[in-house]
Coordinates of C-alpha atoms and ligand atoms in Angstrom, one line a residue:
X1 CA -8.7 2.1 23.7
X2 CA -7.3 2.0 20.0
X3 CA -9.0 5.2 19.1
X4 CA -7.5 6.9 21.9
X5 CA -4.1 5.1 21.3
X6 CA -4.1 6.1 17.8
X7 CA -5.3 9.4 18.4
X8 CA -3.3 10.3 20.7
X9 CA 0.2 9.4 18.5
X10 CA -1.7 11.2 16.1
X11 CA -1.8 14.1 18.2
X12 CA 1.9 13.4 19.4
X13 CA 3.7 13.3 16.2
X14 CA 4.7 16.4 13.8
X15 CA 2.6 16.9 10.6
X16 CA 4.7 15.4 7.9
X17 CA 6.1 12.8 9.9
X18 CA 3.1 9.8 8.8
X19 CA 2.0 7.1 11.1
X20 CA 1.9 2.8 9.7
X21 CA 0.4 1.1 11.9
X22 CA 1.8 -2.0 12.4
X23 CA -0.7 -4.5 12.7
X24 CA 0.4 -8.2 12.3
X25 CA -1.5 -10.8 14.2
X26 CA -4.2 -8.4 15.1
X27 CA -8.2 -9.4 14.5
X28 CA -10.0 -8.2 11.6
X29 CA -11.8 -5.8 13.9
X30 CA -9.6 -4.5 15.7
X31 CA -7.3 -3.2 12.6
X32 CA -10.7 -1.7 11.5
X33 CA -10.8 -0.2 14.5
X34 CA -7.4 1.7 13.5
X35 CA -8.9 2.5 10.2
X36 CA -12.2 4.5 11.6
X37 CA -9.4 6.0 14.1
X38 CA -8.0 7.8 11.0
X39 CA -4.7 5.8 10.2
X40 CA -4.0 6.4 6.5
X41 CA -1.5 3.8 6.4
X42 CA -1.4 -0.2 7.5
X43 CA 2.0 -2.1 7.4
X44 CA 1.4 -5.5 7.3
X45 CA 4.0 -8.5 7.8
X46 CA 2.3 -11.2 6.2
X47 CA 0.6 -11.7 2.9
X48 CA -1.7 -14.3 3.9
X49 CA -3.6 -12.1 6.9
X50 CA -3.2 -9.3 4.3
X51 CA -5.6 -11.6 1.7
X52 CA -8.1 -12.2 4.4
X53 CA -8.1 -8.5 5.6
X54 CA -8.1 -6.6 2.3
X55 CA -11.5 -7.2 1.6
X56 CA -13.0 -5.4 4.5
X57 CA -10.6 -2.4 4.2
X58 CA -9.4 -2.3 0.3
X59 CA -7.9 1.3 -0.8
X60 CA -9.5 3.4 1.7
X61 CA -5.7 3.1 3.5
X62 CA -2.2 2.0 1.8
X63 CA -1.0 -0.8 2.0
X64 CA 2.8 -0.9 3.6
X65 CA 4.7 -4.4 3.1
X66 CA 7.1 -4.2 6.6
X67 CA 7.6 -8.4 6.4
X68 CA 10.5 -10.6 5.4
X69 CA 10.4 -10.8 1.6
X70 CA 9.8 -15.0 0.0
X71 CA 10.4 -14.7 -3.9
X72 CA 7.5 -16.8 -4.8
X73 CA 5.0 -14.6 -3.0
X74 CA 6.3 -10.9 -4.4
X75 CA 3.6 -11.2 -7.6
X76 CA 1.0 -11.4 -5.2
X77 CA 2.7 -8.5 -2.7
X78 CA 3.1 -6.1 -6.2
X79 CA -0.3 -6.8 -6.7
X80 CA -1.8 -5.9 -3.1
X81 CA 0.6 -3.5 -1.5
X82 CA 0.9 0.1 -2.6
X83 CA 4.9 0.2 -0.8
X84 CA 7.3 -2.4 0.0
X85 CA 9.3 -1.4 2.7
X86 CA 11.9 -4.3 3.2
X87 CA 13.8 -4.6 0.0
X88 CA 17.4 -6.1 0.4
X89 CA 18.9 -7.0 -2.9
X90 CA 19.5 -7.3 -6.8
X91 CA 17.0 -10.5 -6.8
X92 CA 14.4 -9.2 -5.2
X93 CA 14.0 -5.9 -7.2
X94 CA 14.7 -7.7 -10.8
X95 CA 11.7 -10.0 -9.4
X96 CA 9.4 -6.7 -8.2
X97 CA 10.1 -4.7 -11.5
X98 CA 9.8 -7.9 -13.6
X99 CA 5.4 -8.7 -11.4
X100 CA 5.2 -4.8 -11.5
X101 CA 5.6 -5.0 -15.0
X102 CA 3.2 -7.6 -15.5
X103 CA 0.5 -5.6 -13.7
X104 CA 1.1 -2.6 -15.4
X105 CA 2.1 -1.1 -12.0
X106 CA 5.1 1.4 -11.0
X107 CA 6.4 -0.3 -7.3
X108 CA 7.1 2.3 -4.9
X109 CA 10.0 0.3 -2.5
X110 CA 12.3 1.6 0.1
X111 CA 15.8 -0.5 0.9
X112 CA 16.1 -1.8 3.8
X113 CA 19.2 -1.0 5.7
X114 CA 20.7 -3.6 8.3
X115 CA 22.3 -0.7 10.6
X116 CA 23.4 -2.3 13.2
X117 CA 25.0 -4.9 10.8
X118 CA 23.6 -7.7 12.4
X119 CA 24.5 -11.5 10.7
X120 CA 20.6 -13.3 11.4
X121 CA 18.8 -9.6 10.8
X122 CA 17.9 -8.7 7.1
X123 CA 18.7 -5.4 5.1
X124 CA 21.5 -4.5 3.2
X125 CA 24.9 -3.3 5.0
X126 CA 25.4 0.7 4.8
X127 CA 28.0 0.6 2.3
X128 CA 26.6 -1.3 0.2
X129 CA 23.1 0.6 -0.3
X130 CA 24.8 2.7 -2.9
X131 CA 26.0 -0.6 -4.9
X132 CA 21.8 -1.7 -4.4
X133 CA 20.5 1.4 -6.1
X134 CA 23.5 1.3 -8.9
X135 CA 22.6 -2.0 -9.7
X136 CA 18.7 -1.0 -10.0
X137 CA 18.8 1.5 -12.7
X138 CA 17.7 -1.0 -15.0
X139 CA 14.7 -1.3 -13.6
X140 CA 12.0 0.9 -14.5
X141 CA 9.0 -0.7 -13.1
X142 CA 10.4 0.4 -9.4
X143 CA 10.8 3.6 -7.8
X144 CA 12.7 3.9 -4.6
X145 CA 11.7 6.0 -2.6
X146 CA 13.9 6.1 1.1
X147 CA 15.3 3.9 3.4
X148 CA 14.1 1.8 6.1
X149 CA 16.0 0.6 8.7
X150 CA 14.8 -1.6 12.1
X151 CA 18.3 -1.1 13.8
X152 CA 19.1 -3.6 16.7
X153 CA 17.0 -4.8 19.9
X154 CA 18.1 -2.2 22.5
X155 CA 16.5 -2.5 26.2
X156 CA 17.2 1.3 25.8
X157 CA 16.2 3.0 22.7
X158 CA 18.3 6.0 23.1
X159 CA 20.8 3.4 22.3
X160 CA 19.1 3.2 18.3
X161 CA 19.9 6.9 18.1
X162 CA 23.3 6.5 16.4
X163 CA 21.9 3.8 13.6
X164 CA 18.9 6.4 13.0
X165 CA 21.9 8.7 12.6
X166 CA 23.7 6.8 10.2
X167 CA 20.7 5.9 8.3
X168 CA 20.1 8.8 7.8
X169 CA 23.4 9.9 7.1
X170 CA 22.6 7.6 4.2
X171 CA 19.7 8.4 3.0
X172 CA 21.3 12.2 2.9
X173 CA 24.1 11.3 0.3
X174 CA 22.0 9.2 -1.5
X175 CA 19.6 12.3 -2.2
X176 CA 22.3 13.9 -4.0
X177 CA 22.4 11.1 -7.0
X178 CA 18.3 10.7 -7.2
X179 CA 18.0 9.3 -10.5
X180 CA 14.6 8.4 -12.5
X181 CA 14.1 5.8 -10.9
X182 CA 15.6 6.6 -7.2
X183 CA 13.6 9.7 -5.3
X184 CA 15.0 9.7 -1.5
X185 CA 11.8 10.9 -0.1
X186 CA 10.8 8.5 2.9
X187 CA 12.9 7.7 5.9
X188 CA 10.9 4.7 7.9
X189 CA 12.1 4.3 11.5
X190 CA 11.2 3.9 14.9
X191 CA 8.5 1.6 16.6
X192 CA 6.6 1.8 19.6
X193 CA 9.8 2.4 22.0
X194 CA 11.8 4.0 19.7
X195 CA 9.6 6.3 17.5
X196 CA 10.4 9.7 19.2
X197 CA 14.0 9.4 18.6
X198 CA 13.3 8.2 15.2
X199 CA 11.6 11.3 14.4
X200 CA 14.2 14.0 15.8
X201 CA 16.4 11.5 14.0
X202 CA 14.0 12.8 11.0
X203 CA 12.1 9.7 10.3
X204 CA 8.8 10.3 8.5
X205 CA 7.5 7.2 8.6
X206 CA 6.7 5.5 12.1
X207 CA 5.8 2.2 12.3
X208 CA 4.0 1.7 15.5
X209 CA 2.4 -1.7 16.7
X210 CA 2.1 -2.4 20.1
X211 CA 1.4 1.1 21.4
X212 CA -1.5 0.9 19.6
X213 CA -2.8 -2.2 20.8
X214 CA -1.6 -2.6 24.0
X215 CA -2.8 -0.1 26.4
X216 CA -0.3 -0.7 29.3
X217 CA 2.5 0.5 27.6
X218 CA 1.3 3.7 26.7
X219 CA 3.3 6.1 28.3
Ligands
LIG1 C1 6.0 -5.3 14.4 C2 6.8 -4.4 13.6 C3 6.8 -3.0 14.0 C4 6.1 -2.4 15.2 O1 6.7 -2.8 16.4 P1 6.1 -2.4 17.8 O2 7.2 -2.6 18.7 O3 4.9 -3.3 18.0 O4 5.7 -1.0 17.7 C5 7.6 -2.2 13.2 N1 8.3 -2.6 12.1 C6 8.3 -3.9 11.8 C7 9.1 -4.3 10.6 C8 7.5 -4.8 12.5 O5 7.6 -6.1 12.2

């Protein structure tokens, strides 16, 4: 059932629009599954089932970091992942450039934007992404690459359209200052209810979980 799941979003989405799967909590065999079904690219929540599962799967995929970001676990993220997606602040890029450094390594990152400006959700406020990336010229072990935004639980994802809008809105304006360091290239939205707006929204990164797992909900 995951080889025809993934296959078939394969099929589904347009060319240069590139599939993460999404695989937190899932066994060892069935995210190898997902692998041999031809996903190029596994975001991954937690470091600790990333450590158990990287031995199996190592560089034949990248490695997308889609979790909550701990300080004292980002030398160990920089060292495993090959993108974090969920970068929120000054601290937390001074602390990636600063392991990056140390490893020799240029971090690819995108910022994560809180669009719906949600209080409990993480991500940086619109107007203040531009202040983020100011603030990050310093930092030469980092490249940011896009934006990534979750937007706010809608029963109705044609409700996430506008913050896939203004993200990208965002992401748009920011091109126009791209600096050494800053390359707006990737725009990461959508999930497994949300993913089609996301992409005539023009997100080309998906990040699809559940769809891929869970065969009932394939529609
Ligand atoms: C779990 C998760 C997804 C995938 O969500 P699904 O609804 O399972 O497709 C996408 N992005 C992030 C950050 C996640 O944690």
């Amino acid at each position: 059932m995951i080889k025809e799941n993934v296959q078939k979003i394969l099929q589904e989405i347009p060319e240069d629009v590139l599939l993460v799967a999404a695989v937190k909590s899932r066994s060892t065999y069935e995210i190898k599954e997902v692998v041999d079904a031809g996903v190029k690219i596994i975001g991954e929540n937690y470091l600790q089932e990333t450590e158990k599962l990287f031995p199996c799967i190592e560089r034949i995929v990248k490695w997308h970091y889609i979790g909550s970001i701990q300080k004292n676990k980002i030398k160990k993220i920089v060292k495993i992942f090959d993108m974090i997606e969920t970068v929120d602040s000054v601290d937390v890029l001074r602390e990636i450039d600063k392991r990056a450094k140390n490893a020799g390594k240029i971090m690819p990152v995108l910022i994560e934007v809180n669009s719906g400006k949600e209080e409990q959700k993480s991500g940086v406020y619109p107007e203040q992404v531009k202040q983020l990336l100011d603030a990050a010229a310093p930092f030469k072990n980092v490249l940011i690459q896009g934006l990534m935004t979750m937007g706010p639980f809608m029963a109705d994802p044609e409700k996430l359209r506008p913050y896939f809008k203004l993200t990208k809105e965002i992401f748009d304006r920011l091109k126009t200052r791209e600096t050494e360091n800053v390359q707006m290239k990737y725009l990461s939205m959508g999930m497994s209810d949300s993913y089609k707006i996301a992409i005539q929204e023009r997100a080309n990164f998906v990040r699809i979980g559940k769809l891929i797992f869970w065969p009932r909900h394939y529609r």
